[in-house]
Amino acid sequence: MSAGERAKAKAEQVVGKTVRKAAHAVHKGTLEAKGAALEARGMMRGAKERSKGSLKH
């Protein structure tokens, strides 16, 4: 997993979680869903990159 991709994955997770929690606090369902989607995309990006790394060995 390249450092750049690892950073992108972590950033998406952190930003998504922050947006999701903030939107939940102010009762904005649509924005909360977008934050959750961003967080999930970050998790999947990380998982994809980890699997690529394990297949190369």
CSV table of N, CA, C and O in Angstrom, one decimal:
chain,number,residue,atom,x,y,z
A,1,MET,N,0.8,-1.2,0.0
A,1,MET,CA,0.0,0.0,0.0
A,1,MET,C,0.9,1.2,0.0
A,1,MET,O,1.7,1.4,0.9
A,2,SER,N,0.7,2.0,-1.0
A,2,SER,CA,1.6,3.2,-1.1
A,2,SER,C,1.2,4.2,0.0
A,2,SER,O,0.0,4.2,0.5
A,3,ALA,N,2.1,5.1,0.4
A,3,ALA,CA,1.9,6.0,1.4
A,3,ALA,C,0.8,7.0,1.0
A,3,ALA,O,-0.1,7.4,1.9
A,4,GLY,N,0.7,7.4,-0.2
A,4,GLY,CA,-0.3,8.3,-0.7
A,4,GLY,C,-1.7,7.7,-0.6
A,4,GLY,O,-2.7,8.4,-0.1
A,5,GLU,N,-1.9,6.5,-1.0
A,5,GLU,CA,-3.2,5.8,-0.9
A,5,GLU,C,-3.6,5.6,0.5
A,5,GLU,O,-4.7,5.7,0.9
A,6,ARG,N,-2.6,5.2,1.3
A,6,ARG,CA,-2.9,5.0,2.8
A,6,ARG,C,-3.4,6.3,3.4
A,6,ARG,O,-4.3,6.3,4.2
A,7,ALA,N,-2.8,7.4,3.0
A,7,ALA,CA,-3.2,8.7,3.6
A,7,ALA,C,-4.6,9.1,3.1
A,7,ALA,O,-5.4,9.6,3.8
A,8,LYS,N,-4.8,8.8,1.8
A,8,LYS,CA,-6.2,9.1,1.3
A,8,LYS,C,-7.2,8.3,2.0
A,8,LYS,O,-8.3,8.8,2.3
A,9,ALA,N,-7.0,7.0,2.2
A,9,ALA,CA,-7.9,6.2,2.9
A,9,ALA,C,-8.2,6.7,4.3
A,9,ALA,O,-9.4,6.7,4.7
A,10,LYS,N,-7.2,7.0,5.0
A,10,LYS,CA,-7.3,7.5,6.4
A,10,LYS,C,-8.0,8.8,6.4
A,10,LYS,O,-8.9,9.0,7.3
A,11,ALA,N,-7.7,9.7,5.5
A,11,ALA,CA,-8.3,11.0,5.5
A,11,ALA,C,-9.8,10.9,5.2
A,11,ALA,O,-10.7,11.5,5.8
A,12,GLU,N,-10.2,10.0,4.2
A,12,GLU,CA,-11.6,9.8,3.9
A,12,GLU,C,-12.4,9.2,5.1
A,12,GLU,O,-13.5,9.6,5.4
A,13,GLN,N,-11.7,8.3,5.8
A,13,GLN,CA,-12.4,7.7,7.0
A,13,GLN,C,-12.6,8.8,8.1
A,13,GLN,O,-13.7,8.9,8.6
A,14,VAL,N,-11.6,9.6,8.4
A,14,VAL,CA,-11.7,10.6,9.4
A,14,VAL,C,-12.7,11.7,9.0
A,14,VAL,O,-13.5,12.1,9.9
A,15,VAL,N,-12.6,12.2,7.8
A,15,VAL,CA,-13.5,13.3,7.4
A,15,VAL,C,-14.9,12.7,7.4
A,15,VAL,O,-15.9,13.4,7.8
A,16,GLY,N,-15.1,11.5,6.8
A,16,GLY,CA,-16.5,10.9,6.8
A,16,GLY,C,-17.1,10.8,8.2
A,16,GLY,O,-18.2,11.1,8.4
A,17,LYS,N,-16.3,10.3,9.1
A,17,LYS,CA,-16.8,10.1,10.5
A,17,LYS,C,-17.1,11.4,11.1
A,17,LYS,O,-18.2,11.5,11.8
A,18,THR,N,-16.3,12.4,10.9
A,18,THR,CA,-16.6,13.8,11.4
A,18,THR,C,-17.8,14.4,10.9
A,18,THR,O,-18.7,14.9,11.6
A,19,VAL,N,-18.0,14.3,9.6
A,19,VAL,CA,-19.2,14.8,8.9
A,19,VAL,C,-20.4,14.0,9.4
A,19,VAL,O,-21.5,14.6,9.7
A,20,ARG,N,-20.3,12.7,9.5
A,20,ARG,CA,-21.5,11.9,9.9
A,20,ARG,C,-21.9,12.3,11.3
A,20,ARG,O,-23.1,12.5,11.6
A,21,LYS,N,-20.9,12.4,12.2
A,21,LYS,CA,-21.3,12.7,13.6
A,21,LYS,C,-21.8,14.1,13.8
A,21,LYS,O,-22.8,14.4,14.5
A,22,ALA,N,-21.2,15.1,13.0
A,22,ALA,CA,-21.7,16.5,13.1
A,22,ALA,C,-23.1,16.6,12.5
A,22,ALA,O,-24.0,17.2,13.1
A,23,ALA,N,-23.4,15.9,11.4
A,23,ALA,CA,-24.7,15.9,10.8
A,23,ALA,C,-25.7,15.3,11.7
A,23,ALA,O,-26.9,15.7,11.8
A,24,HIS,N,-25.4,14.2,12.3
A,24,HIS,CA,-26.3,13.5,13.3
A,24,HIS,C,-26.7,14.5,14.4
A,24,HIS,O,-27.8,14.5,14.8
A,25,ALA,N,-25.7,15.2,14.9
A,25,ALA,CA,-25.9,16.1,16.0
A,25,ALA,C,-26.9,17.2,15.7
A,25,ALA,O,-27.7,17.7,16.5
A,26,VAL,N,-27.0,17.7,14.4
A,26,VAL,CA,-27.9,18.7,14.0
A,26,VAL,C,-29.1,18.2,13.2
A,26,VAL,O,-29.8,18.9,12.6
A,27,HIS,N,-29.2,16.9,13.2
A,27,HIS,CA,-30.4,16.2,12.6
A,27,HIS,C,-30.5,16.4,11.1
A,27,HIS,O,-31.6,16.8,10.6
A,28,LYS,N,-29.4,16.3,10.4
A,28,LYS,CA,-29.4,16.4,8.9
A,28,LYS,C,-29.1,15.0,8.3
A,28,LYS,O,-28.0,14.6,8.2
A,29,GLY,N,-30.2,14.3,8.0
A,29,GLY,CA,-30.1,13.0,7.6
A,29,GLY,C,-29.3,12.8,6.3
A,29,GLY,O,-28.6,11.8,6.2
A,30,THR,N,-29.6,13.6,5.3
A,30,THR,CA,-28.9,13.5,4.0
A,30,THR,C,-27.4,13.7,4.2
A,30,THR,O,-26.6,12.9,3.6
A,31,LEU,N,-27.0,14.7,4.9
A,31,LEU,CA,-25.6,14.9,5.1
A,31,LEU,C,-24.9,13.8,5.9
A,31,LEU,O,-23.8,13.4,5.7
A,32,GLU,N,-25.7,13.3,6.8
A,32,GLU,CA,-25.2,12.2,7.6
A,32,GLU,C,-24.9,10.9,6.7
A,32,GLU,O,-23.9,10.3,6.9
A,33,ALA,N,-25.8,10.7,5.8
A,33,ALA,CA,-25.6,9.6,4.9
A,33,ALA,C,-24.4,9.8,4.0
A,33,ALA,O,-23.7,8.9,3.7
A,34,LYS,N,-24.2,11.0,3.6
A,34,LYS,CA,-23.0,11.3,2.7
A,34,LYS,C,-21.7,11.1,3.5
A,34,LYS,O,-20.8,10.6,3.0
A,35,GLY,N,-21.7,11.5,4.8
A,35,GLY,CA,-20.6,11.3,5.6
A,35,GLY,C,-20.3,9.8,5.8
A,35,GLY,O,-19.1,9.4,5.8
A,36,ALA,N,-21.4,9.1,6.0
A,36,ALA,CA,-21.2,7.6,6.2
A,36,ALA,C,-20.7,7.0,4.9
A,36,ALA,O,-19.8,6.1,5.0
A,37,ALA,N,-21.1,7.5,3.8
A,37,ALA,CA,-20.6,6.9,2.5
A,37,ALA,C,-19.2,7.2,2.3
A,37,ALA,O,-18.4,6.4,1.9
A,38,LEU,N,-18.8,8.4,2.7
A,38,LEU,CA,-17.4,8.8,2.6
A,38,LEU,C,-16.5,8.0,3.5
A,38,LEU,O,-15.4,7.5,3.1
A,39,GLU,N,-17.0,7.8,4.7
A,39,GLU,CA,-16.2,6.9,5.7
A,39,GLU,C,-16.1,5.5,5.1
A,39,GLU,O,-15.0,4.9,5.2
A,40,ALA,N,-17.2,5.0,4.6
A,40,ALA,CA,-17.1,3.6,4.0
A,40,ALA,C,-16.2,3.5,2.8
A,40,ALA,O,-15.5,2.5,2.7
A,41,ARG,N,-16.2,4.5,2.0
A,41,ARG,CA,-15.3,4.5,0.8
A,41,ARG,C,-13.8,4.5,1.3
A,41,ARG,O,-13.0,3.8,0.7
A,42,GLY,N,-13.5,5.3,2.4
A,42,GLY,CA,-12.2,5.3,2.9
A,42,GLY,C,-11.8,3.9,3.4
A,42,GLY,O,-10.7,3.4,3.2
A,43,MET,N,-12.7,3.2,4.1
A,43,MET,CA,-12.5,1.9,4.6
A,43,MET,C,-12.2,0.9,3.5
A,43,MET,O,-11.3,0.1,3.5
A,44,MET,N,-13.0,1.0,2.4
A,44,MET,CA,-12.9,0.1,1.3
A,44,MET,C,-11.6,0.4,0.5
A,44,MET,O,-10.9,-0.5,0.1
A,45,ARG,N,-11.2,1.6,0.4
A,45,ARG,CA,-9.9,2.0,-0.3
A,45,ARG,C,-8.8,1.4,0.5
A,45,ARG,O,-7.9,0.8,-0.1
A,46,GLY,N,-8.8,1.5,1.8
A,46,GLY,CA,-7.8,0.9,2.7
A,46,GLY,C,-7.7,-0.6,2.5
A,46,GLY,O,-6.6,-1.2,2.4
A,47,ALA,N,-8.9,-1.3,2.5
A,47,ALA,CA,-8.9,-2.7,2.4
A,47,ALA,C,-8.4,-3.2,1.0
A,47,ALA,O,-7.7,-4.2,0.9
A,48,LYS,N,-8.8,-2.4,0.0
A,48,LYS,CA,-8.3,-2.7,-1.4
A,48,LYS,C,-6.8,-2.6,-1.5
A,48,LYS,O,-6.2,-3.5,-2.1
A,49,GLU,N,-6.2,-1.6,-0.9
A,49,GLU,CA,-4.8,-1.4,-1.0
A,49,GLU,C,-4.1,-2.5,-0.2
A,49,GLU,O,-3.0,-2.9,-0.6
A,50,ARG,N,-4.6,-2.8,1.0
A,50,ARG,CA,-4.0,-3.9,1.8
A,50,ARG,C,-4.0,-5.2,1.0
A,50,ARG,O,-3.1,-6.0,1.1
A,51,SER,N,-5.1,-5.5,0.3
A,51,SER,CA,-5.2,-6.8,-0.4
A,51,SER,C,-4.2,-6.8,-1.6
A,51,SER,O,-3.7,-7.8,-1.9
A,52,LYS,N,-4.1,-5.6,-2.2
A,52,LYS,CA,-3.1,-5.6,-3.3
A,52,LYS,C,-1.7,-5.9,-2.8
A,52,LYS,O,-0.9,-6.6,-3.4
A,53,GLY,N,-1.3,-5.3,-1.7
A,53,GLY,CA,0.0,-5.6,-1.1
A,53,GLY,C,0.2,-7.0,-0.7
A,53,GLY,O,1.3,-7.5,-0.9
A,54,SER,N,-0.8,-7.7,-0.2
A,54,SER,CA,-0.6,-9.1,0.2
A,54,SER,C,-0.5,-10.0,-1.1
A,54,SER,O,0.1,-11.1,-1.0
A,55,LEU,N,-1.1,-9.6,-2.2
A,55,LEU,CA,-1.0,-10.4,-3.4
A,55,LEU,C,0.3,-10.3,-4.1
A,55,LEU,O,0.7,-11.2,-4.8
A,56,LYS,N,1.0,-9.2,-3.8
A,56,LYS,CA,2.3,-9.0,-4.5
A,56,LYS,C,3.4,-9.9,-3.9
A,56,LYS,O,4.4,-10.1,-4.5
A,57,HIS,N,3.2,-10.4,-2.7
A,57,HIS,CA,4.3,-11.1,-2.0
A,57,HIS,C,4.3,-12.6,-2.5
A,57,HIS,O,3.6,-13.2,-2.9
